[in-house]
Tab-separated table of C-alpha atoms and ligand atoms in Angstrom:
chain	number	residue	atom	x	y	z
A	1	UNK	CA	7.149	-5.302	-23.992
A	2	UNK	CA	7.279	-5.808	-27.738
A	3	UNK	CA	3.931	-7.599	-27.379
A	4	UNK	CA	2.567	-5.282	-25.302
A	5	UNK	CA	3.129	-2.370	-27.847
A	6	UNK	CA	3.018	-3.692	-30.903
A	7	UNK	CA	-0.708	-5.740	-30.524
A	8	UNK	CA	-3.941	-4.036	-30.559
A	9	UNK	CA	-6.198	-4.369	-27.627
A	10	UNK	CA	-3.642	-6.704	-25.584
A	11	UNK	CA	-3.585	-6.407	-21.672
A	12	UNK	CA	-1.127	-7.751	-19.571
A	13	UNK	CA	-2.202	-10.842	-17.186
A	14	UNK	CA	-0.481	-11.634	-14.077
A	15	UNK	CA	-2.536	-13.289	-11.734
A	16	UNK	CA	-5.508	-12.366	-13.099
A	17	UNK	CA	-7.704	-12.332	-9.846
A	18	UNK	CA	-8.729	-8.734	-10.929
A	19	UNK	CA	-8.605	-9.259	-14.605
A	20	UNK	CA	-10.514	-12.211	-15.174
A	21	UNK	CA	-13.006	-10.883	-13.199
A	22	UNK	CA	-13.114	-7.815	-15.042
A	23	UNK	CA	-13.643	-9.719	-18.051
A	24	UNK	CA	-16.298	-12.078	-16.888
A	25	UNK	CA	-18.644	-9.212	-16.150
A	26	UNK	CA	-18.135	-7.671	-19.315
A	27	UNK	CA	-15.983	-4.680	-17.644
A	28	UNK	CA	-12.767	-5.366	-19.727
A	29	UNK	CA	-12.624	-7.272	-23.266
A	30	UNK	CA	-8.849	-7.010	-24.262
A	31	UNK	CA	-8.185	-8.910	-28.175
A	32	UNK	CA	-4.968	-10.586	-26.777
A	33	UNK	CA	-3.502	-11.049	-23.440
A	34	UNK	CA	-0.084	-11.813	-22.537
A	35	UNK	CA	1.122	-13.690	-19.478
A	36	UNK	CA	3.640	-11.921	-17.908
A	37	UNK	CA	3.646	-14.567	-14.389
A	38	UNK	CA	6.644	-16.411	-15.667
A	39	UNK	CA	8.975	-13.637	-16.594
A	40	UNK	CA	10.582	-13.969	-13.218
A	41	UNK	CA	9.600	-10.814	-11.663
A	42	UNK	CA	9.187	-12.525	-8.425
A	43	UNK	CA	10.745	-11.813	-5.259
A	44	UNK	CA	12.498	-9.643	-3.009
A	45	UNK	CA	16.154	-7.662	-3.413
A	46	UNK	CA	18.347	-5.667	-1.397
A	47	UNK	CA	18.770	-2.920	-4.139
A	48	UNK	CA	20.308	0.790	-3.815
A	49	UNK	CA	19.982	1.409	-0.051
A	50	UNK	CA	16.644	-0.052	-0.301
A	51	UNK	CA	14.876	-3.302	-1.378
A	52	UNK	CA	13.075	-4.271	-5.246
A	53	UNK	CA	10.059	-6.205	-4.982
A	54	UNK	CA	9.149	-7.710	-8.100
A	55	UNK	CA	5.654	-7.489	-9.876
A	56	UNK	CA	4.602	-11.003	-9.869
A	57	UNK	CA	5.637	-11.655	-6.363
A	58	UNK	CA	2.415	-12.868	-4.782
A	59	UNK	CA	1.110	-12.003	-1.528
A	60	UNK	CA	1.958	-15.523	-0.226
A	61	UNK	CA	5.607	-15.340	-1.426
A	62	UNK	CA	5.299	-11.215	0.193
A	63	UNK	CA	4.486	-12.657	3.537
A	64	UNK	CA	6.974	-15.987	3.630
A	65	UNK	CA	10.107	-13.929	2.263
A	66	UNK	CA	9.663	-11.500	4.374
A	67	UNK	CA	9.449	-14.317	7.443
A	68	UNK	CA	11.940	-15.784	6.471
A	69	UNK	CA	14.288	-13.670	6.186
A	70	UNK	CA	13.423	-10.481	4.980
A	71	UNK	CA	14.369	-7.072	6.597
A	72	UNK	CA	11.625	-5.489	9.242
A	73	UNK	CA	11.195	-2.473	7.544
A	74	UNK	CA	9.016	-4.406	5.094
A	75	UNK	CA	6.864	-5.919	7.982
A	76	UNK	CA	4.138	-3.423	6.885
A	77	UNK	CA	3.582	-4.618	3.408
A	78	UNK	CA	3.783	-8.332	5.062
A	79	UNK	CA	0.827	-7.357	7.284
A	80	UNK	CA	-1.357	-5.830	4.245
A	81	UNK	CA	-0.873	-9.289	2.012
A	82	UNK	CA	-2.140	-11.025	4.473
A	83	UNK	CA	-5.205	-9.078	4.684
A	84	UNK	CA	-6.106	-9.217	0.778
A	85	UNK	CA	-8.582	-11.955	0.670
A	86	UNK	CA	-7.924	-15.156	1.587
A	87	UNK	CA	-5.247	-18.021	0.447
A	88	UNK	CA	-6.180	-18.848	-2.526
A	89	UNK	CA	-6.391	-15.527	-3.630
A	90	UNK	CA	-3.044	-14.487	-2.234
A	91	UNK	CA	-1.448	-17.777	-4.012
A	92	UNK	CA	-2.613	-15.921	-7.486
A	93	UNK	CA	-2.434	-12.177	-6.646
A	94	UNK	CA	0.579	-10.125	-7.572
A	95	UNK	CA	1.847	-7.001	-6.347
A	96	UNK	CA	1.976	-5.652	-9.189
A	97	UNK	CA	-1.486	-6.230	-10.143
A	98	UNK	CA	-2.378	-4.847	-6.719
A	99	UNK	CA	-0.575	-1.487	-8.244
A	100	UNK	CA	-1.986	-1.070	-11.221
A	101	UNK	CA	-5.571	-2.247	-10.992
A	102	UNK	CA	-5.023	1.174	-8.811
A	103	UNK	CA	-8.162	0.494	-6.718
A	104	UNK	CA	-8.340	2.991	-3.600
A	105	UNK	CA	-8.703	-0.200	-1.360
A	106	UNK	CA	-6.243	-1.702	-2.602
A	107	UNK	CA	-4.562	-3.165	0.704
A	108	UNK	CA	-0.669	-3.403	-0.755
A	109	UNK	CA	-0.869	-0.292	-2.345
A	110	UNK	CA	-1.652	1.461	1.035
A	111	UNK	CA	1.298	0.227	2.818
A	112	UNK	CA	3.952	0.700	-0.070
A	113	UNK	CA	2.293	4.868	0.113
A	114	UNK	CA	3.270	4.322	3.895
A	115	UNK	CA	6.827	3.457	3.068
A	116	UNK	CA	7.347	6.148	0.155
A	117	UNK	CA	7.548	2.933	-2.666
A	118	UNK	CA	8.794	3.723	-6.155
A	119	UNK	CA	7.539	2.092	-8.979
A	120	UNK	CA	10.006	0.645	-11.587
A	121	UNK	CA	8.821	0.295	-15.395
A	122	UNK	CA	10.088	-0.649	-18.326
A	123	UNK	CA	8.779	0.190	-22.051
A	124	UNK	CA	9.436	0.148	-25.472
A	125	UNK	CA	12.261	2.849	-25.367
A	126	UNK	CA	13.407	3.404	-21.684
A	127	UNK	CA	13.377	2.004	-18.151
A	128	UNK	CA	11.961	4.792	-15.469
A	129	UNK	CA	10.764	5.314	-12.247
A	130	UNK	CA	7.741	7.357	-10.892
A	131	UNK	CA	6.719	8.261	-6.759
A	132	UNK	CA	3.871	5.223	-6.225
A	133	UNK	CA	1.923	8.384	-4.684
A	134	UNK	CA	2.237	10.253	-7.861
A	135	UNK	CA	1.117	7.095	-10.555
A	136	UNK	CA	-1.952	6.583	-8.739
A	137	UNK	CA	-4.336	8.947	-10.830
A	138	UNK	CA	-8.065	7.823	-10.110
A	139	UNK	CA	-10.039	4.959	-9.271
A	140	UNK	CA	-8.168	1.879	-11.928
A	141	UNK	CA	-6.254	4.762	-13.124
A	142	UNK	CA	-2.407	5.065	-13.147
A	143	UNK	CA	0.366	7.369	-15.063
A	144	UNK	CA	1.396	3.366	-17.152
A	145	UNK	CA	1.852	4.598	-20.606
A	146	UNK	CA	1.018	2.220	-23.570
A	147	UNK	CA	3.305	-0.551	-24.087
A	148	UNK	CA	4.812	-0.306	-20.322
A	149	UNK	CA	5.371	-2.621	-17.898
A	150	UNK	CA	5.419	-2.560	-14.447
A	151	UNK	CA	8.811	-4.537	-13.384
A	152	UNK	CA	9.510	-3.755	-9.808
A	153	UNK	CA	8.177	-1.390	-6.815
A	154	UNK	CA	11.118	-0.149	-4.418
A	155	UNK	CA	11.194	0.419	-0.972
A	156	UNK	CA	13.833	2.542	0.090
A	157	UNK	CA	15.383	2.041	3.719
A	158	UNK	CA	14.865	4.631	6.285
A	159	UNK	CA	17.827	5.792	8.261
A	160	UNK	CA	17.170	6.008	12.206
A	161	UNK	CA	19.536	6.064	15.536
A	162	UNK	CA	19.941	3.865	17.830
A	163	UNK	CA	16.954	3.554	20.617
A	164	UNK	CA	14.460	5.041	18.306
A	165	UNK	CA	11.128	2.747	18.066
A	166	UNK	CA	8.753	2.669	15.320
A	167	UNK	CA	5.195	1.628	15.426
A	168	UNK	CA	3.961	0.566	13.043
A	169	UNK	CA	-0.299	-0.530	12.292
A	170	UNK	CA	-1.829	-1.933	9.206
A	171	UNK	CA	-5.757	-1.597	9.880
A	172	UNK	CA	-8.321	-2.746	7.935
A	173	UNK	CA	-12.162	-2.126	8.857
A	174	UNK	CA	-14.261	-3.883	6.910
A	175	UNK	CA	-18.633	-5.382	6.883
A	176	UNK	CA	-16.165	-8.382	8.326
A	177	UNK	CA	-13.360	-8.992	10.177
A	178	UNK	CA	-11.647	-10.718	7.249
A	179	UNK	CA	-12.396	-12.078	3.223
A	180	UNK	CA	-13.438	-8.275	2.637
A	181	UNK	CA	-12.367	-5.393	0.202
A	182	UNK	CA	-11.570	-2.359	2.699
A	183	UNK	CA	-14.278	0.382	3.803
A	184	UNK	CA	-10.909	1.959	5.267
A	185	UNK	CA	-7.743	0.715	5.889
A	186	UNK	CA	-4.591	2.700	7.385
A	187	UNK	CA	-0.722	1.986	6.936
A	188	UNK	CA	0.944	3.808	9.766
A	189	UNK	CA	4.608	3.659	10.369
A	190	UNK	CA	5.919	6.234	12.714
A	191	UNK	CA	9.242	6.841	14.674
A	192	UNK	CA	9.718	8.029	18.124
A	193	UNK	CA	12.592	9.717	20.214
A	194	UNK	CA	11.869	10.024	23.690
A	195	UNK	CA	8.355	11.478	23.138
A	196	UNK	CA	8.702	13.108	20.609
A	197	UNK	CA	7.891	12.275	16.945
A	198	UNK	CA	10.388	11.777	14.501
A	199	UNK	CA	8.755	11.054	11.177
A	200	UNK	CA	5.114	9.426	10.299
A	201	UNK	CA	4.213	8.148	7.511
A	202	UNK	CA	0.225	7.402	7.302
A	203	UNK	CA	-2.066	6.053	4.489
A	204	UNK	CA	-5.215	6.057	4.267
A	205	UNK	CA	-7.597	3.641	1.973
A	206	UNK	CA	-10.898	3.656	0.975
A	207	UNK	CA	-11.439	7.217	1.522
A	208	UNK	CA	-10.555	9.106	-1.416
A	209	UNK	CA	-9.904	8.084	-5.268
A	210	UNK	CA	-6.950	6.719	-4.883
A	211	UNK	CA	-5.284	5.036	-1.951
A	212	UNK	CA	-3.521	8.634	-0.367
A	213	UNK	CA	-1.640	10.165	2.429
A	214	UNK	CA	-2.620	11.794	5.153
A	215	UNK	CA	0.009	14.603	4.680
A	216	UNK	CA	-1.810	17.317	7.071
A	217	UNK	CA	-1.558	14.749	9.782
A	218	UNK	CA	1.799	13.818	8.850
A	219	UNK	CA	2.811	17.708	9.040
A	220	UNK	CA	1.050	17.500	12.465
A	221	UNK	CA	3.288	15.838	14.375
A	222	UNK	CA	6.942	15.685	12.895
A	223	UNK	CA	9.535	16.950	15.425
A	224	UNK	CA	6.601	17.300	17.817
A	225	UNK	CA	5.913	15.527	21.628
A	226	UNK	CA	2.876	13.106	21.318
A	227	UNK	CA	0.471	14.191	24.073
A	228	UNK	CA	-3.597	12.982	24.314
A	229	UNK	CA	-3.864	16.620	22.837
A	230	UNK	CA	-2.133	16.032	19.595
A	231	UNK	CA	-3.644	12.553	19.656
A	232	UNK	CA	-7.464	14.409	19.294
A	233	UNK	CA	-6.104	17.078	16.965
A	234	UNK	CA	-4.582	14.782	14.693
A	235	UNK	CA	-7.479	12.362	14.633
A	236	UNK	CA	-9.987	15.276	13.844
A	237	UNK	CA	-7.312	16.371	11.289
A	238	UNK	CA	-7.444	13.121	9.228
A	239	UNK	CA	-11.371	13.642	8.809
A	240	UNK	CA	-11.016	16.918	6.836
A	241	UNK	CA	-7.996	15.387	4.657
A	242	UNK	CA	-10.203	12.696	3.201
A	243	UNK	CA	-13.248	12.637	0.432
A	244	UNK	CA	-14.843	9.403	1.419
A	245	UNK	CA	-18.265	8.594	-0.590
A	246	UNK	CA	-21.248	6.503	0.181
A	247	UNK	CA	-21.303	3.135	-1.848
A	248	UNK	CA	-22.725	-0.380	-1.432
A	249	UNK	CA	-19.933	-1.103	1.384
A	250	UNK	CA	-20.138	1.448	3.786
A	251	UNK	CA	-22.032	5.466	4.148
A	252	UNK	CA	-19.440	8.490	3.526
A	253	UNK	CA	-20.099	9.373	6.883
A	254	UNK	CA	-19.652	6.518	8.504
A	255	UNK	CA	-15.668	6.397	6.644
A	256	UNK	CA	-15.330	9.641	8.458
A	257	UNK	CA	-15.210	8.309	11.860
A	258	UNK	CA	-13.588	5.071	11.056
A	259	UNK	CA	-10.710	7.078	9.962
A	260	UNK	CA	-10.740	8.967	12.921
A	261	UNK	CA	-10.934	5.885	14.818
A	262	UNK	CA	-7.888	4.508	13.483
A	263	UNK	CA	-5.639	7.614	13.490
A	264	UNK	CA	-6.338	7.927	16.691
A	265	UNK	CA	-5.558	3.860	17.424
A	266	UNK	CA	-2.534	4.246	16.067
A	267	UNK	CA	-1.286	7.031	17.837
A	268	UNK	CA	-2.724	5.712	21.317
A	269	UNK	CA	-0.397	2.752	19.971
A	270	UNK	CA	2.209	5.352	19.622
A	271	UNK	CA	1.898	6.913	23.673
A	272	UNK	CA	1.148	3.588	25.084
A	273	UNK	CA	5.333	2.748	23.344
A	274	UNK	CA	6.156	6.150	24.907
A	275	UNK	CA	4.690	5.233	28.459
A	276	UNK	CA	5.997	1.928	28.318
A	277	UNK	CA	9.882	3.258	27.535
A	278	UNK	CA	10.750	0.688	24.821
A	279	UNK	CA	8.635	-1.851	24.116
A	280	UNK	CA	9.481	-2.182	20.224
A	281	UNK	CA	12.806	-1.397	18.717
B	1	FAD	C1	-12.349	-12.855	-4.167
B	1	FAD	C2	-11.413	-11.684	-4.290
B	1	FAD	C3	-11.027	-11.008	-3.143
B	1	FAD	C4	-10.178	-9.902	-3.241
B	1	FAD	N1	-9.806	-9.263	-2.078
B	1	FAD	C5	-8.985	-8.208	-2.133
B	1	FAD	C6	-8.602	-7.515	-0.952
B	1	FAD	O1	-9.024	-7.841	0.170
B	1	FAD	N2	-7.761	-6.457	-1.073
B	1	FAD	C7	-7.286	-6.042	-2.283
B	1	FAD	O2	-6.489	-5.092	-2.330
B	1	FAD	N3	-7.611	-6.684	-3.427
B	1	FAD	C8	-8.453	-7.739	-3.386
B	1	FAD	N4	-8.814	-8.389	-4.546
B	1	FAD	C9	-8.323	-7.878	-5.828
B	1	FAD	C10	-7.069	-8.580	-6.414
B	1	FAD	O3	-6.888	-9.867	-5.889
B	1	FAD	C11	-5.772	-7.753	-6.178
B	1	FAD	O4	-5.906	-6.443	-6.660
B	1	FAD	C12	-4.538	-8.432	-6.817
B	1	FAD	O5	-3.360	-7.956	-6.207
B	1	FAD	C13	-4.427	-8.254	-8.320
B	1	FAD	O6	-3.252	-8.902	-8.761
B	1	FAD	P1	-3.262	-9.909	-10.003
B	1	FAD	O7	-1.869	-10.386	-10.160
B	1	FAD	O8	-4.296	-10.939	-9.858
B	1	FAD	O9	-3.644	-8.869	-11.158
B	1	FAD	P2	-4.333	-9.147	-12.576
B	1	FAD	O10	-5.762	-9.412	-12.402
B	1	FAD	O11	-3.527	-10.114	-13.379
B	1	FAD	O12	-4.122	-7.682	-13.211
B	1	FAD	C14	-4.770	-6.559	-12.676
B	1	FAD	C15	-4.517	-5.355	-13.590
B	1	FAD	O13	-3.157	-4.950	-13.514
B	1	FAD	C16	-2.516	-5.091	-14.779
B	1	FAD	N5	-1.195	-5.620	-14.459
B	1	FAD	C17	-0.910	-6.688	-13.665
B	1	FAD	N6	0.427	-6.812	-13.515
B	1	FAD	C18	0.981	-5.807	-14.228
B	1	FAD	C19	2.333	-5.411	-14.469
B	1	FAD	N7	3.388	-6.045	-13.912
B	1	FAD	N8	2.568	-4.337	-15.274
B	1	FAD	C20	1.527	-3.680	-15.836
B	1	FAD	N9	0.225	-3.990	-15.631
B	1	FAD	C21	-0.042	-5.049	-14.828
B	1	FAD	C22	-3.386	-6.031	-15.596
B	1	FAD	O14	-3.259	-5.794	-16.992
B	1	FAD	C23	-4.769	-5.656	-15.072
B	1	FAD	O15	-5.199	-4.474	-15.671
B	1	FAD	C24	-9.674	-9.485	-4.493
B	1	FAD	C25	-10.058	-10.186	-5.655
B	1	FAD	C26	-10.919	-11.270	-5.562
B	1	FAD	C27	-11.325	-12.003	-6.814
C-alpha cells in the first residue's frame, strides 16, 4: 500500500492477463508496477456469516476450492471461472483483477452481483468495504481510490428453510461456445417455496456499462407464483432494463433477445424444479 501511494504512475499487477495486455497495445503505460500475487491474498474463508475470497485467488484455485470442499452457495462463482477463457488463462487470472479491470463482461464479476458480494479494501489510512454493485462505475471504471487495494470480495450466506430449492444458471452466449469474452452472460440464483418465488437474484453482462442487475425483474417475481405468464413478462421485462450497444462482437439488437432468451431459460429452469417437486435442494 505504501508503494502503491507513495510512487508516481505505479499500477498494481496481479496476474496481469488484462494488464500486460493493456500495456502491449499501448492502452496503459504505468512508471512502476508492483506485484501484489505473492501477498497471500489467495483463497477462500468462512468469515462473518459469510465467506472472504481473496484477490489473487485464481479462477483455477476458485473452481478446485470450491470442489473440494467449499460451501454450495459459491457454486455460481465456480461456474463463471470456468467460463473465463481457457486454462492457462485461469492459472494466471485473479479475482480481483476480474473486479477491478471492471469490464461489463467480466464473467466473475457477474456472478459475485448475483450473490450481493462486498468488496474489501485496504489503503493508506483505513480498511473499508463498498456494495460490488455500487464500485462498478463505467466500463474499467471502479470507486478504488489512489493508493487502495483490493484485499478480499465477500459473499455473505443466504438464510433459507428447509425444502426450499434454488436454481441457480450461469449463461454465457458468446460468437463461440467457449475461449470467448461474453456478448451476454446471466448469473441467476433464485429460491423457490412451493411455487412460489422467494428471492432472485439476476445479473446481467454485456449489456450495459457495467456488469448490472436486473432489479425490475427481480421486483417481478419476489413473493410471487412462477406461472408461463410471469415467465413472458419477466423475459420482456429484462429487455427494457438493459442498454446493450452494437460493437465488433455482437449488434445491440441482437443482445436484446439473447437476454430475453436467457431470462426466460432460467426461469423455464425454475418451473421445470416446480413441476418436478424437488429436484435440487
Ligand atoms: C486470452 C484472454 C482471454 C480472456 N477471457 C476472459 C473471459 O472469458 N472472461 C473475462 O471475464 N475475462 C477474460 N479475460 C480478461 C482477464 O483474464 C480477467 O479480467 C482476469 O480476471 C484479470 O485478472 P488478472 O489477475 O490477470 O488482472 P491484472 O491484469 O493483473 O490486473 C487487471 C487490473 O486490475 C488491477 N488489479 C488487479 N488486482 C488488483 C487488486 N487486488 N487491487 C487493486 N487493483 C487490482 C490492475 O492494476 C489492473 O488495472 C481474458 C484475457 C485474455 C488475455
Amino acid at each position: 500500500v505504501s508503494l502503491l501511494s507513495e510512487t508516481e504512475g505505479v499500477a498494481c499487477l496481479a496476474g496481469g492477463t488484462d494488464l500486460m495486455v493493456q500495456m502491449r497495445d499501448g492502452r496503459r503505460s504505468p512508471k512502476a508496477l508492483v506485484d501484489i500475487s505473492a501477498l497471500g491474498f489467495a483463497g477462500i474463508q468462512k468469515e462473518n456469516g459469510g465467506w472472504s475470497i481473496g484477490a489473487t485467488t485464481t479462477m483455477t484455485e476458485l473452481q478446485q476450492r470450491i470442489a473440494s470442499n467449499g460451501p454450495s452457495e459459491l457454486s455460481l462463482l465456480s461456474e463463471a471461472a470456468g467460463r473465463l477463457g481457457a486454462h492457462q488463462i485461469q492459472n494466471r487470472a485473479t479475482v480481483g483483477g476480474n473486479i477491478c479491470n471492471a469490464s461489463p463482461a467480466a464473467d466473475t464479476v457477474c456472478a459475485l452481483l448475483a450473490l450481493d458480494a462486498e468488496v474489501r479494501l485496504v489503503g493508506p489510512s483505513k480498511k473499508r468495504g463498498v456494495a460490488l454493485a455500487d464500485f462498478l462505475e463505467g466500463p474499467g471504471k471502479t470507486g478504488i481510490l489512489p493508493g487502495e487495494l483490493l484485499e478480499s470480495v465477500w459473499v455473505p450466506k443466504k438464510e433459507r428453510k428447509a425444502g426450499d430449492r434454488v436454481c441457480e444458471d450461469y449463461v454465457k452466449i458468446g460468437g463461440r461456445t467457449s475461449l470467448v469474452c461474453a456478448i451476454a452472460s446471466l448469473a441467476a440464483r433464485t429460491v423457490i417455496r412451493g411455487s412460489r418465488v422467494i428471492s432472485c437474484s439476476m445479473a446481467l453482462g454485456s449489456v450495459a456499462p457495467t456488469c448490472m442487475r436486473a432489479k425490475a425483474c427481480e421486483e417481478l417475481l419476489q413473493g410471487n407464483e412462477l406461472t408461463a405468464e410471469m415467465v413472458g413478462k419477466v423475459g420482456e421485462t429484462a429487455r427494457s432494463e438493459v442498454s446493450p450497444i452494437d460493437d465488433l462482437r455482437a449488434s445491440g439488437a441482437y443482445r436484446l433477445d439473447v437476454v430475453q432468451a436467457m431470462v426466460t431459460e432460467h426461469l423455464s429452469h425454475c418451473l421445470d424444479t416446480i413441476e418436478e417437486g424437488g429436484a435440487q435442494s
